[in-house]
mmCIF file of C-alpha atoms and ligand atoms in Angstrom:
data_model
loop_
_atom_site.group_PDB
_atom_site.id
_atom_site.type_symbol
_atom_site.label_atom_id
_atom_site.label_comp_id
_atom_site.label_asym_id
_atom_site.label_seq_id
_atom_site.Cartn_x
_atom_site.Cartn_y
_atom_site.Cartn_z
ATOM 1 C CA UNK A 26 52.953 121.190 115.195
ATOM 2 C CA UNK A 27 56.527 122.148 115.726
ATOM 3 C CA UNK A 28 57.487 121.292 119.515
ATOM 4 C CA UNK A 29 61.077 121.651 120.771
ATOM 5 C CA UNK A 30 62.606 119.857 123.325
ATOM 6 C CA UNK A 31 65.450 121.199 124.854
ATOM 7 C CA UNK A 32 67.619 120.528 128.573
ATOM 8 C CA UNK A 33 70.978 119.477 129.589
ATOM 9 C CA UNK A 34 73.005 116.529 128.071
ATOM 10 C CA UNK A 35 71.451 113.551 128.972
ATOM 11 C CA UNK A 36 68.269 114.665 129.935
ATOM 12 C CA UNK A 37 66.839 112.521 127.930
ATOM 13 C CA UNK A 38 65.941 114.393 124.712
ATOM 14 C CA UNK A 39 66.921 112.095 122.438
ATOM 15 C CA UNK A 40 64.198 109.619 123.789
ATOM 16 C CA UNK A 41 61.687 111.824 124.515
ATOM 17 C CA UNK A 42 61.265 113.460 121.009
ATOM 18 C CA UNK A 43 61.613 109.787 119.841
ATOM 19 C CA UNK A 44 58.347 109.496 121.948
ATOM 20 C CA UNK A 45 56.127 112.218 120.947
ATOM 21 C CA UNK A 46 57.563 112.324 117.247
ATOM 22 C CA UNK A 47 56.047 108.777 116.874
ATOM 23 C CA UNK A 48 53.356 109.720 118.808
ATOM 24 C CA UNK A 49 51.902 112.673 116.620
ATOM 25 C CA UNK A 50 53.391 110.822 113.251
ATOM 26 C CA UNK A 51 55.768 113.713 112.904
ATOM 27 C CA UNK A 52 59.655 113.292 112.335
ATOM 28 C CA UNK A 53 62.561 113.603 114.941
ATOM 29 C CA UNK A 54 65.351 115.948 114.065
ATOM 30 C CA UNK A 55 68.050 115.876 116.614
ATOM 31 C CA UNK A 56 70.602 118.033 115.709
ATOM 32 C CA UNK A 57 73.391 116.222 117.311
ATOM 33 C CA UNK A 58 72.537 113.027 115.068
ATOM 34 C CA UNK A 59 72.911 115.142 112.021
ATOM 35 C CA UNK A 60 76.228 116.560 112.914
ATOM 36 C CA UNK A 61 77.339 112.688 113.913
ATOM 37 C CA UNK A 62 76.720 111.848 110.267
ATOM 38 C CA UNK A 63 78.511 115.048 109.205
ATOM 39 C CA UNK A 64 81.284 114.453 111.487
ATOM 40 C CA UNK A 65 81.872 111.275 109.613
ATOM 41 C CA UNK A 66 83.599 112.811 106.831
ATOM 42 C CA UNK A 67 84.437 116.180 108.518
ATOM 43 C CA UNK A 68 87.591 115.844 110.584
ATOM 44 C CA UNK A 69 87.399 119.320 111.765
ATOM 45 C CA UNK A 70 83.361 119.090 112.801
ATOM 46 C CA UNK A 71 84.747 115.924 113.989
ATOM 47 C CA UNK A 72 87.286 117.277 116.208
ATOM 48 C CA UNK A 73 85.315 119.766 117.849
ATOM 49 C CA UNK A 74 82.225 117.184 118.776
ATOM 50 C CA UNK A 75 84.960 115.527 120.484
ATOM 51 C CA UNK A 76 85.881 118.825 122.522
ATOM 52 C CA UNK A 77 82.415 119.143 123.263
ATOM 53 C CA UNK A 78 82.202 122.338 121.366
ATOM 54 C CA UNK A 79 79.498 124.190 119.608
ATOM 55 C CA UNK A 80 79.331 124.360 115.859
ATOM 56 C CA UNK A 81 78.878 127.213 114.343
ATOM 57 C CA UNK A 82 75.502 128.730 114.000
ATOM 58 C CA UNK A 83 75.843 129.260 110.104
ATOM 59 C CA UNK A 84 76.936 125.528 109.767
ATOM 60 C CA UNK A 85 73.885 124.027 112.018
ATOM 61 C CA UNK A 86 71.046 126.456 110.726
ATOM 62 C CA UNK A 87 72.017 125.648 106.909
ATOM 63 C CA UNK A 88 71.726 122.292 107.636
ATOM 64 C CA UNK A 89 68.493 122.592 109.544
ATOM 65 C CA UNK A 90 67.167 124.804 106.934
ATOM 66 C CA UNK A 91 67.681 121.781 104.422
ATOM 67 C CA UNK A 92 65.901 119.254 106.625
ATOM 68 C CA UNK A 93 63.069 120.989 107.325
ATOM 69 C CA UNK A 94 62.077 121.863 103.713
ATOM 70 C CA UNK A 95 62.197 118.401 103.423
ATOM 71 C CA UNK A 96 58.100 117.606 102.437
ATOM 72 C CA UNK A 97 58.134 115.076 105.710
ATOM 73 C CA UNK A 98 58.275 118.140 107.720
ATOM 74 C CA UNK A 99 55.028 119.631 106.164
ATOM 75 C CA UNK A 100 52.660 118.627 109.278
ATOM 76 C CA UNK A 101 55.642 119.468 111.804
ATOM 77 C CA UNK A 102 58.496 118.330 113.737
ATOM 78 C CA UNK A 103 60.064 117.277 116.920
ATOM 79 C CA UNK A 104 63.251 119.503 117.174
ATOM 80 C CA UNK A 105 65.824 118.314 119.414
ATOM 81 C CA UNK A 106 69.495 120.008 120.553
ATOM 82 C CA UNK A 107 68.416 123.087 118.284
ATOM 83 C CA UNK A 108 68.519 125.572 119.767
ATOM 84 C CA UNK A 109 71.689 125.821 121.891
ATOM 85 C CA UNK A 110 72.213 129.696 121.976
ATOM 86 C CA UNK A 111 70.094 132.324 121.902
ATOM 87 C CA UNK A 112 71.299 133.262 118.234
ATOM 88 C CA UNK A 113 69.797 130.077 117.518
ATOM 89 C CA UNK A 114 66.514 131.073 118.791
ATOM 90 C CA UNK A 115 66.657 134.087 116.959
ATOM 91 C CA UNK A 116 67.172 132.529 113.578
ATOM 92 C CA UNK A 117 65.239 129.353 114.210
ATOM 93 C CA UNK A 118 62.115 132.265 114.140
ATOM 94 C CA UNK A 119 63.501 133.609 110.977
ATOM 95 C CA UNK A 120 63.603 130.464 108.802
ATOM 96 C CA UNK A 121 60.116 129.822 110.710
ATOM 97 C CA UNK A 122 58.810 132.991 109.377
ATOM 98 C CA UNK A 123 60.218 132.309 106.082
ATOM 99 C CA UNK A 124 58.274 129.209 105.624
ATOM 100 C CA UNK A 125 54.905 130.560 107.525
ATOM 101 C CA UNK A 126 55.320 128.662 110.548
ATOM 102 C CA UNK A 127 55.582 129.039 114.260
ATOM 103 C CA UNK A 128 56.565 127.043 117.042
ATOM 104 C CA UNK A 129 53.991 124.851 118.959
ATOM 105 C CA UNK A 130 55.885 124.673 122.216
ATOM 106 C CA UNK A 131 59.290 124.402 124.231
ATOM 107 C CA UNK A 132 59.528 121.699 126.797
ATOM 108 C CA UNK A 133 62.229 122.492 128.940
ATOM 109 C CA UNK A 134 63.673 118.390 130.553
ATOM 110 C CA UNK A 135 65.779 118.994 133.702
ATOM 111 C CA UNK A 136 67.006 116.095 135.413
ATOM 112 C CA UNK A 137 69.112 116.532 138.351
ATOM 113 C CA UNK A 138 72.982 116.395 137.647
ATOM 114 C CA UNK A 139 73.981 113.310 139.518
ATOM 115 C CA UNK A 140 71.506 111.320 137.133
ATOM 116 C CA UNK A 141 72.548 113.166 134.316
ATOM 117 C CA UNK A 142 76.146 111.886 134.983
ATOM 118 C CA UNK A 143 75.288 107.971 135.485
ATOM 119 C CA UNK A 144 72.634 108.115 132.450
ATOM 120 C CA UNK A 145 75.419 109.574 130.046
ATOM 121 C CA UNK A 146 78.519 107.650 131.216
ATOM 122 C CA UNK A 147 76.208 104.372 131.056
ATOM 123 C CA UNK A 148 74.779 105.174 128.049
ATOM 124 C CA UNK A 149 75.702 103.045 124.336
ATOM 125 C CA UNK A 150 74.583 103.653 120.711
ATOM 126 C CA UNK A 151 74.653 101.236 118.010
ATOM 127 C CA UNK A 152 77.165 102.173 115.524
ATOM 128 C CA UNK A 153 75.209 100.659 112.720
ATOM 129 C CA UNK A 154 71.429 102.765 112.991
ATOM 130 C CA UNK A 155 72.584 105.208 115.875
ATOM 131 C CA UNK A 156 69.734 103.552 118.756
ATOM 132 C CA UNK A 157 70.210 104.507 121.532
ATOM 133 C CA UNK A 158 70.653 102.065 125.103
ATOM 134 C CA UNK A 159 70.980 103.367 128.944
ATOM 135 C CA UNK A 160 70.208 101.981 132.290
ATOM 136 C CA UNK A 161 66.455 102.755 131.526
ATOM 137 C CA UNK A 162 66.874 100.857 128.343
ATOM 138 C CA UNK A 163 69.285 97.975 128.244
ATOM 139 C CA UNK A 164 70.156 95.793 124.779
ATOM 140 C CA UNK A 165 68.592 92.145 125.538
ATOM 141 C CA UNK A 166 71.403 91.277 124.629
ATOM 142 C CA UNK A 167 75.103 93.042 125.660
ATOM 143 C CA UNK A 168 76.454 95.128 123.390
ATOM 144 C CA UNK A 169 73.732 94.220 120.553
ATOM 145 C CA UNK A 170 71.464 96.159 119.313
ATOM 146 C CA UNK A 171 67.781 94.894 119.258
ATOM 147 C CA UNK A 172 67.079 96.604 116.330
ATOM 148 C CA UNK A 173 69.462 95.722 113.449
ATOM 149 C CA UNK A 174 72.199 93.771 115.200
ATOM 150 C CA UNK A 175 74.473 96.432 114.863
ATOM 151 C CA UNK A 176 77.424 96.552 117.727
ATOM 152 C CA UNK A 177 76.941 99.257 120.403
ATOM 153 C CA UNK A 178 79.576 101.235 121.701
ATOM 154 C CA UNK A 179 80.144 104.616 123.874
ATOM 155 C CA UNK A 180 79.979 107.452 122.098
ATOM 156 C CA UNK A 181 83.281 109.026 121.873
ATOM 157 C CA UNK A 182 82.176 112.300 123.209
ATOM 158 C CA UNK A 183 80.367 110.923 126.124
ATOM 159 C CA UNK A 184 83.097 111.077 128.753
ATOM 160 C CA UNK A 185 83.470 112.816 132.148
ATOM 161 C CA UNK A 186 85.838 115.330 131.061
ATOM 162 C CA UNK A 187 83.347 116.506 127.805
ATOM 163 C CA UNK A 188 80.190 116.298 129.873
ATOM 164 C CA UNK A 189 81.436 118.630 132.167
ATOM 165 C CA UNK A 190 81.799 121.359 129.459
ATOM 166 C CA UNK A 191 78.739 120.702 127.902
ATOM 167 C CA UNK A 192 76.943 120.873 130.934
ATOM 168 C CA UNK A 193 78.738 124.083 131.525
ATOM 169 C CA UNK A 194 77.933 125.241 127.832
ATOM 170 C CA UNK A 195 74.461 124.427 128.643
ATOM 171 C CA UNK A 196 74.076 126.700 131.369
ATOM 172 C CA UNK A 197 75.937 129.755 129.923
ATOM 173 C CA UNK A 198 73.641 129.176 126.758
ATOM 174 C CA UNK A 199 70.113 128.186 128.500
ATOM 175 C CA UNK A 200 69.186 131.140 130.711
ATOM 176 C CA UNK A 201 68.437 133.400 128.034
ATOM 177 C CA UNK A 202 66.866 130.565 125.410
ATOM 178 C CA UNK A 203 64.516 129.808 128.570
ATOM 179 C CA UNK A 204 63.743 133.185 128.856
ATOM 180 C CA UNK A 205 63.409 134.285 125.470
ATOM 181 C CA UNK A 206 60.541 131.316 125.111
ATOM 182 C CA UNK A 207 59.040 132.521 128.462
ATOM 183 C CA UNK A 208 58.606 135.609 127.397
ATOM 184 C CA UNK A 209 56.551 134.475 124.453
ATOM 185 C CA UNK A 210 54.335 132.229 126.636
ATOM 186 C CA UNK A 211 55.701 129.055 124.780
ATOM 187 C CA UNK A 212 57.843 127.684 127.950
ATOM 188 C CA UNK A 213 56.784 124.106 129.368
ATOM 189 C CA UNK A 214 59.443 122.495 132.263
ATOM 190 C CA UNK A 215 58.974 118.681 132.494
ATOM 191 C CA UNK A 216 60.467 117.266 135.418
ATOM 192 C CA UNK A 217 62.250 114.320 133.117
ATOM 193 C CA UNK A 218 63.652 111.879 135.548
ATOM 194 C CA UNK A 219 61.845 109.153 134.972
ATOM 195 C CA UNK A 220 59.014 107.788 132.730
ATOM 196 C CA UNK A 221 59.820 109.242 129.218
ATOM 197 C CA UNK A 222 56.266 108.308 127.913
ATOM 198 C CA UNK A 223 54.407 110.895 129.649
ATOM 199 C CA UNK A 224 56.101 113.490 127.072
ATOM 200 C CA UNK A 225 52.805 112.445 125.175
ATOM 201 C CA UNK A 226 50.332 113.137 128.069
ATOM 202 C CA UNK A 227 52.658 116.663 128.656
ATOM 203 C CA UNK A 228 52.258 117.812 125.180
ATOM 204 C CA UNK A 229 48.432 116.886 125.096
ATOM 205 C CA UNK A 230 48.055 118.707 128.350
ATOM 206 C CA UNK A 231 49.277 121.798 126.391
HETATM 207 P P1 ADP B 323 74.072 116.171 124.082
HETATM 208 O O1 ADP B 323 72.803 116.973 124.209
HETATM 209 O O2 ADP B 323 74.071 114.916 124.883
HETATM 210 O O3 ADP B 323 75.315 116.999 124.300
HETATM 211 P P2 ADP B 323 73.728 116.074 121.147
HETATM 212 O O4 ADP B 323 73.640 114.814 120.373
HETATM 213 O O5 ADP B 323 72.503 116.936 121.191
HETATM 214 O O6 ADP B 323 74.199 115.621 122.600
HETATM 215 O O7 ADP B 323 74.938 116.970 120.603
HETATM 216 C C1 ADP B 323 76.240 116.467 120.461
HETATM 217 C C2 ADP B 323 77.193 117.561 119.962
HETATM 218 O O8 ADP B 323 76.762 118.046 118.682
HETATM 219 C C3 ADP B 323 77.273 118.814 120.821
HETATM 220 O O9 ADP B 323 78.196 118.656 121.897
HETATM 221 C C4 ADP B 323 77.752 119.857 119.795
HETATM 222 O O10 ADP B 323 79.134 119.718 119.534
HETATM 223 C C5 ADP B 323 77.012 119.452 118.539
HETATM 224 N N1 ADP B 323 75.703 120.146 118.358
HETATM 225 C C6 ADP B 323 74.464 119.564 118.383
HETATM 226 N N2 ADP B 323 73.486 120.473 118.183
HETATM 227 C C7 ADP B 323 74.118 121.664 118.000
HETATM 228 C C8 ADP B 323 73.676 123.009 117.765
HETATM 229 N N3 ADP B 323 72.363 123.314 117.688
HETATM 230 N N4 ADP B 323 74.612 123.976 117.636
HETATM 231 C C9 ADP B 323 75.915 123.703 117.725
HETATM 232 N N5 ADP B 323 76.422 122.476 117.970
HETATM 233 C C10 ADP B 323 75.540 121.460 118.109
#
């Protein structure tokens, strides 16, 4: 079972593979979080998160490729914010192939923009184990996270300014992902503004 989730920023993929990950007893691999760790002690991967710029394909597949040899992945994944271009597509199938796999399905999210906006420039993750809070989820308390504690805080790449270009990145990038996947009859669109849990009933639908 490999099933990738893909859509704007802020459509809620994050969540959503959370969801169904847990769901099928699978792990979540969200791109984005591994680069967050990376960008850590990486000033320049760093740098360009904070632009809202792509990292390079070679950088994000080799560290992909590590992860998913990993033996948790043996029954599957959930792959989230991979892939972003249609390279990526192309050599997600390769290192697929190499390992005898294929992939399950593509849920496309789309939310319309306006939400996108409020859910992103509302949204806080706890700097401690990386959860993730929005106005669908609140802390019970402010600023803590229910989990471990931890302190939550904005992520520094979630501003109006960056969202605008990843948006924008999104959409130069998507077209030809989506079609790519359509082609191969492995193209699901979810309509993801509300009720993340149905990404279970959606993928058992399939
Ligand atoms: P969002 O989908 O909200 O933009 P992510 O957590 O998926 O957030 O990604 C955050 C950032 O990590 C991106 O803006 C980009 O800089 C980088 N990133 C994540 N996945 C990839 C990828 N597959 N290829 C290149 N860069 C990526």
């Amino acid at each position: 079972m490999i099933y990738i989730l893909t859509g704007g920023p802020a459509t809620g993929k994050g969540t959503r593979s959370e969801i169904l990950a847990k769901a099928l007893n699978i792990p979540h691999i969200s791109t984005g979080e591994m680069l967050r760790e990376v960008a850590k002690t990486n000033e320049s991967i760093n740098e360009m998160m904070q632009k809202g710029e792509l990292i390079s394909d070679e950088i994000i597949t080799s560290l992909l490729e590590e992860r998913i040899e990993n033996p948790d992945c043996k029954n599957g994944f959930v792959l989230d914010g991979y892939p972003r271009t249609y390279n990526q597509a192309i050599l997600l199938d390769e290192l697929l192939a190499k390992h005898d796999r294929t992939i399950t399905k593509v849920m496309e999210l789309v939310v319309p923009d306006e939400l996108a906006f409020k859910r992103i420039l509302e949204r806080k993750q706890c700097e401690k184990c990386g959860e993730m809070y929005g106005i669908d989820f609140p802390p019970e308390v402010e600023d803590v996270c229910d989990k471990c504690g931890g302190h939550l805080s904005v992520r520094t790449d979630d501003t109006k300014e960056t969202l605008a270009k990843r948006i924008n990145t999104y959409r130069e990038n998507a077209q030809a992902i989506l079609d790519y996947y359509k082609e191969k009859g492995l193209l699901m669109t979810v309509d993801a503004s509300h009720n993340p849990e149905t990404v279970v009933e959606d993928a058992k639908n399939i």
